[in-house]
Coordinates of C-alpha atoms and ligand atoms in Angstrom, one line a residue:
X1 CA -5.7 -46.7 4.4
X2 CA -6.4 -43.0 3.6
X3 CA -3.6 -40.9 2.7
X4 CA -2.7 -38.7 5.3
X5 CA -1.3 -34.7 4.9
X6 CA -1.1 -32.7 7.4
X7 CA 2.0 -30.5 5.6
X8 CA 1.5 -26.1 6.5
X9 CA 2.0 -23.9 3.5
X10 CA 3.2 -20.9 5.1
X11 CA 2.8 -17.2 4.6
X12 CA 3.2 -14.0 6.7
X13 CA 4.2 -10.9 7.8
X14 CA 8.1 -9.8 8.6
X15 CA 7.6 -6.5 10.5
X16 CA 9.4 -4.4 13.7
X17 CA 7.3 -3.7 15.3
X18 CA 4.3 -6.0 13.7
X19 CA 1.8 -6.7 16.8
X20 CA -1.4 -4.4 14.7
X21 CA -0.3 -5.8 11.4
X22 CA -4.4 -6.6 10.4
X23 CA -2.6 -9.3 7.4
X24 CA -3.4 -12.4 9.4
X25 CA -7.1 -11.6 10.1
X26 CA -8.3 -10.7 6.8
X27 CA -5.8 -13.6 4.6
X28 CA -7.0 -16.0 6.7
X29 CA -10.5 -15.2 6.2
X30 CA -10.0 -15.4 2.7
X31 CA -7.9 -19.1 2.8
X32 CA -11.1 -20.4 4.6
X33 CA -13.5 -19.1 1.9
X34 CA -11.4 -20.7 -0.6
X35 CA -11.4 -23.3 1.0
X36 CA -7.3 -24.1 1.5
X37 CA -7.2 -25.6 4.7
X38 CA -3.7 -25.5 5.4
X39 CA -2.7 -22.2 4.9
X40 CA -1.1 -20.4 7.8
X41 CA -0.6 -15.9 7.6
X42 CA 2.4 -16.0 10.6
X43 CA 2.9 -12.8 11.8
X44 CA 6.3 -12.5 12.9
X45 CA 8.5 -9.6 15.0
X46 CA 11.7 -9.6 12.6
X47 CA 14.7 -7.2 14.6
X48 CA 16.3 -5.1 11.6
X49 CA 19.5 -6.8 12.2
X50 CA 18.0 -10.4 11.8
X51 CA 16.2 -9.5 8.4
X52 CA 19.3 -11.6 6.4
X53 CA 18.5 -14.7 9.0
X54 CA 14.5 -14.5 8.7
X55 CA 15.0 -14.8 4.9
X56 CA 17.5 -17.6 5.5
X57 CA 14.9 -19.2 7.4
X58 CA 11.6 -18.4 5.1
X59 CA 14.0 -20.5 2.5
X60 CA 14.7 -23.3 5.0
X61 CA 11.1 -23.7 5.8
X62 CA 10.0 -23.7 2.3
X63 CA 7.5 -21.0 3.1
X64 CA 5.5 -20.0 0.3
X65 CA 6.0 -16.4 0.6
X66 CA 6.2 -12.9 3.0
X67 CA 5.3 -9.2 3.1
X68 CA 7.7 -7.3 4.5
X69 CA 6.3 -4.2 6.1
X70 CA 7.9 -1.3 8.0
X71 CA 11.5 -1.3 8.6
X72 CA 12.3 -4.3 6.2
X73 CA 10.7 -3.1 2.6
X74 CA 14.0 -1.8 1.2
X75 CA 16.7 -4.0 3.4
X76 CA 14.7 -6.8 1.9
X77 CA 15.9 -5.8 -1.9
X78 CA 20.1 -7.4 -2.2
X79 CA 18.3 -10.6 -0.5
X80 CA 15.9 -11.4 -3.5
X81 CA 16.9 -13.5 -6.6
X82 CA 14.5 -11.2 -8.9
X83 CA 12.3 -8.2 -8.2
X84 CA 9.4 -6.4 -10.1
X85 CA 10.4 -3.8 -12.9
X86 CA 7.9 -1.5 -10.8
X87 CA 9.2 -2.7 -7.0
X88 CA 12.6 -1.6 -8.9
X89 CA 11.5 1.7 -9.6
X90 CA 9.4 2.3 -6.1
X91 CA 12.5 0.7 -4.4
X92 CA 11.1 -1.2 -2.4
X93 CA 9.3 -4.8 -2.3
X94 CA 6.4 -5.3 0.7
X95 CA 5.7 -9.3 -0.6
X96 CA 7.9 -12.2 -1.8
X97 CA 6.9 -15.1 -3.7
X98 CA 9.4 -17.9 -3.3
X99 CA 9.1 -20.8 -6.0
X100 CA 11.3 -23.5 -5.9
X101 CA 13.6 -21.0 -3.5
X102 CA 13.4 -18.4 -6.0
X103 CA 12.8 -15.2 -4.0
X104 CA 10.6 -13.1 -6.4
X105 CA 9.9 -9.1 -5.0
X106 CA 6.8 -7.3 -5.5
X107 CA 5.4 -4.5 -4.7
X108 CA 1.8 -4.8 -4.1
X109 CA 0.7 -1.7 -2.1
X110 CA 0.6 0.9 -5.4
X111 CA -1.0 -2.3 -7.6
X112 CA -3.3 -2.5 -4.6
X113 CA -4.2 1.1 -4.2
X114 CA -5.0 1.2 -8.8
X115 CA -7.5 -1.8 -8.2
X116 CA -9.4 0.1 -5.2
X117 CA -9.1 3.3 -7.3
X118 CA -10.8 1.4 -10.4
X119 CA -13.2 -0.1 -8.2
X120 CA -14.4 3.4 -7.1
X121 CA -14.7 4.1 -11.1
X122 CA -11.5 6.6 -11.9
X123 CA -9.4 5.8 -14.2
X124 CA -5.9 7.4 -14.2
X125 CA -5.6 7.7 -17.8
X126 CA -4.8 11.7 -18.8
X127 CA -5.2 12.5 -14.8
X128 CA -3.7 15.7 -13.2
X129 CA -2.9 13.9 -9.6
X130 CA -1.5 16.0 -6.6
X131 CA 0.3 13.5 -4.2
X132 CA 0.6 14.2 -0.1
X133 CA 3.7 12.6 1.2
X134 CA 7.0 11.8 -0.4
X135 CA 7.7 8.0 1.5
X136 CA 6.6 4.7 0.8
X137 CA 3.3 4.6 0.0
X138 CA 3.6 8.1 -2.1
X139 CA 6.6 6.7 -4.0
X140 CA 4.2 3.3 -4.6
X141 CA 1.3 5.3 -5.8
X142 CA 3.2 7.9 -7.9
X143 CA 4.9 5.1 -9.9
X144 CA 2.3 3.0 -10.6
X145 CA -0.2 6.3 -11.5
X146 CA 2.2 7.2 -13.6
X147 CA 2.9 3.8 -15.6
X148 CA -0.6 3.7 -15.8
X149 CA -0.8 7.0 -17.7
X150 CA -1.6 10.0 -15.4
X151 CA -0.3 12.9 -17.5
X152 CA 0.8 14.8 -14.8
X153 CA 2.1 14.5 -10.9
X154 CA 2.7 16.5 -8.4
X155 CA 4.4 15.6 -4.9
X156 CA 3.3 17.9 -1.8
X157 CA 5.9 17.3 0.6
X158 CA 7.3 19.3 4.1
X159 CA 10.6 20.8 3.2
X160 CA 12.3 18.0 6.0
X161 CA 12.2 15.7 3.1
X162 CA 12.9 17.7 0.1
X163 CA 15.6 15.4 -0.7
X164 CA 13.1 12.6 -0.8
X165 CA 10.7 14.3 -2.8
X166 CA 13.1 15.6 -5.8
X167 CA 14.5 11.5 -5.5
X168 CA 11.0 10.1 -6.6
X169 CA 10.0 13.2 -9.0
X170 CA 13.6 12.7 -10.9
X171 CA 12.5 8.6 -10.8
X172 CA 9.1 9.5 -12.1
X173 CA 10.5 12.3 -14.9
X174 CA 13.0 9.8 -16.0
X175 CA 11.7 6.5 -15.7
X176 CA 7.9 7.2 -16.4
X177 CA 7.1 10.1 -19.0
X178 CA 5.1 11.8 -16.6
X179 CA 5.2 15.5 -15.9
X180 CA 6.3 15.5 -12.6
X181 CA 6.9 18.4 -9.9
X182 CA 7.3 19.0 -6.3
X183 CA 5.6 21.3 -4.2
X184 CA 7.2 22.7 -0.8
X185 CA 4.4 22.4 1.7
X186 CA 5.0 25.0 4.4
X187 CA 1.6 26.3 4.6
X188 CA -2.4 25.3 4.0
X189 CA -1.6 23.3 0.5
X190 CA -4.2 25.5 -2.2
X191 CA -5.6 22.7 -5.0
X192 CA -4.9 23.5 -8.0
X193 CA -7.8 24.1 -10.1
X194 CA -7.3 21.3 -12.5
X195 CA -6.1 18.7 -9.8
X196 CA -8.6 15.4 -10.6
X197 CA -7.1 13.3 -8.1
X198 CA -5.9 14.4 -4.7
X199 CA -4.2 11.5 -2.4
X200 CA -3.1 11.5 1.2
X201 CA -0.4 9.2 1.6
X202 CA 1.1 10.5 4.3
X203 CA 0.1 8.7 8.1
X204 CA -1.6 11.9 8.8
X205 CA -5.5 10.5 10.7
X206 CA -4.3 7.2 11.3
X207 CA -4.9 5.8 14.6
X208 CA -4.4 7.2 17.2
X209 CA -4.2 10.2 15.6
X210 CA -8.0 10.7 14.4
X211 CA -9.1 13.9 14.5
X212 CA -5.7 15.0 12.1
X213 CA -6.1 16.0 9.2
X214 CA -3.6 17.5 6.5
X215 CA -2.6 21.0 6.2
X216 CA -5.1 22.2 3.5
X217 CA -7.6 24.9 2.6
X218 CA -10.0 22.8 1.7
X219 CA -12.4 25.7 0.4
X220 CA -10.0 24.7 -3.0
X221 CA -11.7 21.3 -3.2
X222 CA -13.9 21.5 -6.0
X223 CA -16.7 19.7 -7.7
X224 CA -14.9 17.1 -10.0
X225 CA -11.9 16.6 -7.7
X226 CA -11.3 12.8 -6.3
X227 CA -10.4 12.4 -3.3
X228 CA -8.5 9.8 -2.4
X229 CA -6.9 8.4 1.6
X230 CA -4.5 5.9 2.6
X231 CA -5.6 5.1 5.9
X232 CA -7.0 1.9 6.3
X233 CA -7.6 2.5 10.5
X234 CA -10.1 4.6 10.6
X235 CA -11.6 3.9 7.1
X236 CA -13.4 7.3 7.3
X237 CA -10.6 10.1 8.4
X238 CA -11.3 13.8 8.7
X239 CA -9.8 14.1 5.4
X240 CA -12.2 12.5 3.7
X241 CA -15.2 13.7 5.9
X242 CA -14.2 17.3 4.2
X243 CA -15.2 16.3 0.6
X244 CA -17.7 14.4 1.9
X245 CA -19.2 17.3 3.0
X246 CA -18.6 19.2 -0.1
X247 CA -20.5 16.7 -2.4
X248 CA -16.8 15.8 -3.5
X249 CA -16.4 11.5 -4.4
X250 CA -14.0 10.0 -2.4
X251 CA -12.5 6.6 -1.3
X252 CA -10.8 4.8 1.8
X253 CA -7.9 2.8 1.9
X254 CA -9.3 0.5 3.3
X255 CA -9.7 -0.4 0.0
X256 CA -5.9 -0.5 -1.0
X257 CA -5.3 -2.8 1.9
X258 CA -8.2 -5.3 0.9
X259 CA -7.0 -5.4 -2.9
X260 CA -3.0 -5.7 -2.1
X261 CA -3.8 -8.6 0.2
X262 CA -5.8 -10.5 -2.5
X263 CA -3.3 -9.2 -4.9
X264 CA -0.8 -11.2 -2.4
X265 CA -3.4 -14.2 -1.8
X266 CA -3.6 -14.5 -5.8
X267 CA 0.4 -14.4 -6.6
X268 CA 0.9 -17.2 -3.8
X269 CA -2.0 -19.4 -4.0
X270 CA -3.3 -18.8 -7.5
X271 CA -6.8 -18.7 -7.0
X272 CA -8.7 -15.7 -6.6
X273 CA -10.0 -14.9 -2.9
X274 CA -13.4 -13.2 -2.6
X275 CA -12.8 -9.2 -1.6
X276 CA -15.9 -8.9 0.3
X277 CA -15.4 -11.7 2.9
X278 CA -12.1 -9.9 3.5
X279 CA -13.7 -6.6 4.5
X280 CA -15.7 -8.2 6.5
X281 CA -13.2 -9.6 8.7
X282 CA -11.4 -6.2 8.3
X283 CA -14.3 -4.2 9.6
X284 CA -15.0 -6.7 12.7
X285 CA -11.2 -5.7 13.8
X286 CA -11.6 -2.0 13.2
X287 CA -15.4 -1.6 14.1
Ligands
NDP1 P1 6.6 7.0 5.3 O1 7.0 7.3 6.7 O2 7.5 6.3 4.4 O3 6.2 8.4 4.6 C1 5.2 9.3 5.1 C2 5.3 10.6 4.4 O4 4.4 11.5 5.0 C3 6.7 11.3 4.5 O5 7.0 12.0 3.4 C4 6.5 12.1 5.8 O6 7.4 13.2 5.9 C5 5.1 12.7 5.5 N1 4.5 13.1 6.8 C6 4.4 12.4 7.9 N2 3.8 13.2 8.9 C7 3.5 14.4 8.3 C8 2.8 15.5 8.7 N3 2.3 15.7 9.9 N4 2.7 16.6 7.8 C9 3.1 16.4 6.5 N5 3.8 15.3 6.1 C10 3.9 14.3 6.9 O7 5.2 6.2 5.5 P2 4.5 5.3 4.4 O8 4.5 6.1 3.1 O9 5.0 3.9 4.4 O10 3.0 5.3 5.0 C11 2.2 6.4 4.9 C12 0.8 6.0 5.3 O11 0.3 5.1 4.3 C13 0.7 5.2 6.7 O12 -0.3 5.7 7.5 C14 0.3 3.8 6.3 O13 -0.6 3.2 7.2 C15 -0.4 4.0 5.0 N6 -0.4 2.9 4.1 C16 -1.6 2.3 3.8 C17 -1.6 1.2 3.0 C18 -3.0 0.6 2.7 O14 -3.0 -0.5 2.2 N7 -4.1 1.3 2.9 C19 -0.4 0.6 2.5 C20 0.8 1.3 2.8 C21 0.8 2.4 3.6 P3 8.6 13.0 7.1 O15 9.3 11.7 6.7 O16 9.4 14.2 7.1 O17 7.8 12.8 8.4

């Protein structure tokens, strides 16, 4: 007799809506390269108001872990037995490691975006960094810049969300070290001359929305400036496409999404997933 196990170790996605959350395709790519047979990325369409009951049931299941995407990354916080010092300071957790129905709380997306940046050879050490957006993915990105020892940050935001933006500059000023300011924008943003890093993290060029691009004279990108998207869909925005055109180095985020989902695959399976097999299976989904 051979012995037989035919036991799931679950993973996933809790989003609302969730339907074009790319997770499954790419971790599943990876599991197979690794060779873990029995993996399963679920995708599944948590209602706001069931977020306490899906976490119920991610413990009765034993599941090995979730990211939590759009609405649930800061509901999810009071139902976690420990979270991140940096998730803390973002406020918000997108994956969970449960051991042993422990609920652990990360925040991968900012951890995921300083990988891709390294990968594209900048390092944030001394860095003047000028920051698009003011939500989730700006307050990810500002925190863990700054932790990582960007001198200075500035947040562009619309004046809609000013309260927002002087929330994570106070976080950053108080909690980081970092000089840290916000900008009204309410006209084309001007870079300051000694910007090194400019960063979209707003949604403006995702898909559908392709030919957007932010509101910026971009005559005031200059030679040693790097420029730096969020948008993983299209990989190549409009945004970028202007310092491409001015000789100016710039990166995706496709990259950030690659490098927090191996980020996730390595805190939940332990082994290390190979990057390129997942951008792969990315870029047959995206074209
Ligand atoms: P949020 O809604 O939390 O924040 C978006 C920010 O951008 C807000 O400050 C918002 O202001 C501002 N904004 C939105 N539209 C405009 C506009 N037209 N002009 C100026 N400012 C604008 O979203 P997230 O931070 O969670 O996500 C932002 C983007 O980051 C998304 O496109 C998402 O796909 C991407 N992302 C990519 C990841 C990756 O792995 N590559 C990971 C996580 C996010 P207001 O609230 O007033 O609209």
């Amino acid at each position: 007799m051979k012995e037989l196990n035919f036991l799931d170790n679950l993973v996933g996605v809790f989003g609302h809506p969730v339907a074009e959350n790319p997770g499954v395709v790419i971790q599943e790519a990876a599991f197979e390269a690794l060779g873990l047979k029995r993996w399963r990325f679920l995708t599944i369409d948590v209602d706001p108001d069931k977020l306490q009951d899906a976490i119920a049931g991610l413990r009765a299941m034993k599941m090995r872990g979730i990211n939590c995407t759009l609405p649930h990354k800061i509901n999810v916080l009071p139902l976690l037995d420990e979270i991140s010092p940096a998730a803390q300071l973002i406020g918000a957790v997108n994956m969970i490691v449960n051991d042993n129905n422990r609920l652990f709380g990360e925040n991968t997306d900012g951890k995921g975006f300083m990988e891709s940046l390294r990968e594209a050879g900048e390092d944030p050490i001394g860095k003047k960094v000028v920051i698009l957006g003011a939500g989730g993915a700006s307050r990810a990105i500002s925190i863990e810049m700054a932790l990582a020892g960007a001198s200075q940050i500035t947040i562009v935001n619309i004046p809609s969300d000013r309260a927002l933006a002087y929330a994570l500059v106070d976080t950053l000023t108080k909690h980081t070290g970092v000089e840290a300011k916000y900008v009204p924008w309410e006209s084309e943003y001007i870079i300051p001359s000694e910007t090194d890093i400019l960063i979209n993290a707003t949604p403006i060029g995702l898909y559908p929305n392709i030919d957007e691009k932010p509101m910026m004279d971009y005559d005031s990108m200059h030679g040693d400036l790097f420029v730096q998207d969020v948008i993983p869909n299209p990989s190549f925005t409009p945004f970028l496409a202007e310092a491409e055109k001015r000789n100016i180095r710039w990166n995706s985020g496709m990259g950030m999404l690659i490098n927090q989902a191996a980020i996730n695959i390595k805190m939940w399976t332990g082994r290390n997933p190979d990057k390129a097999v997942m951008t792969e299976a990315y870029r047959t989904i995206i074209g």
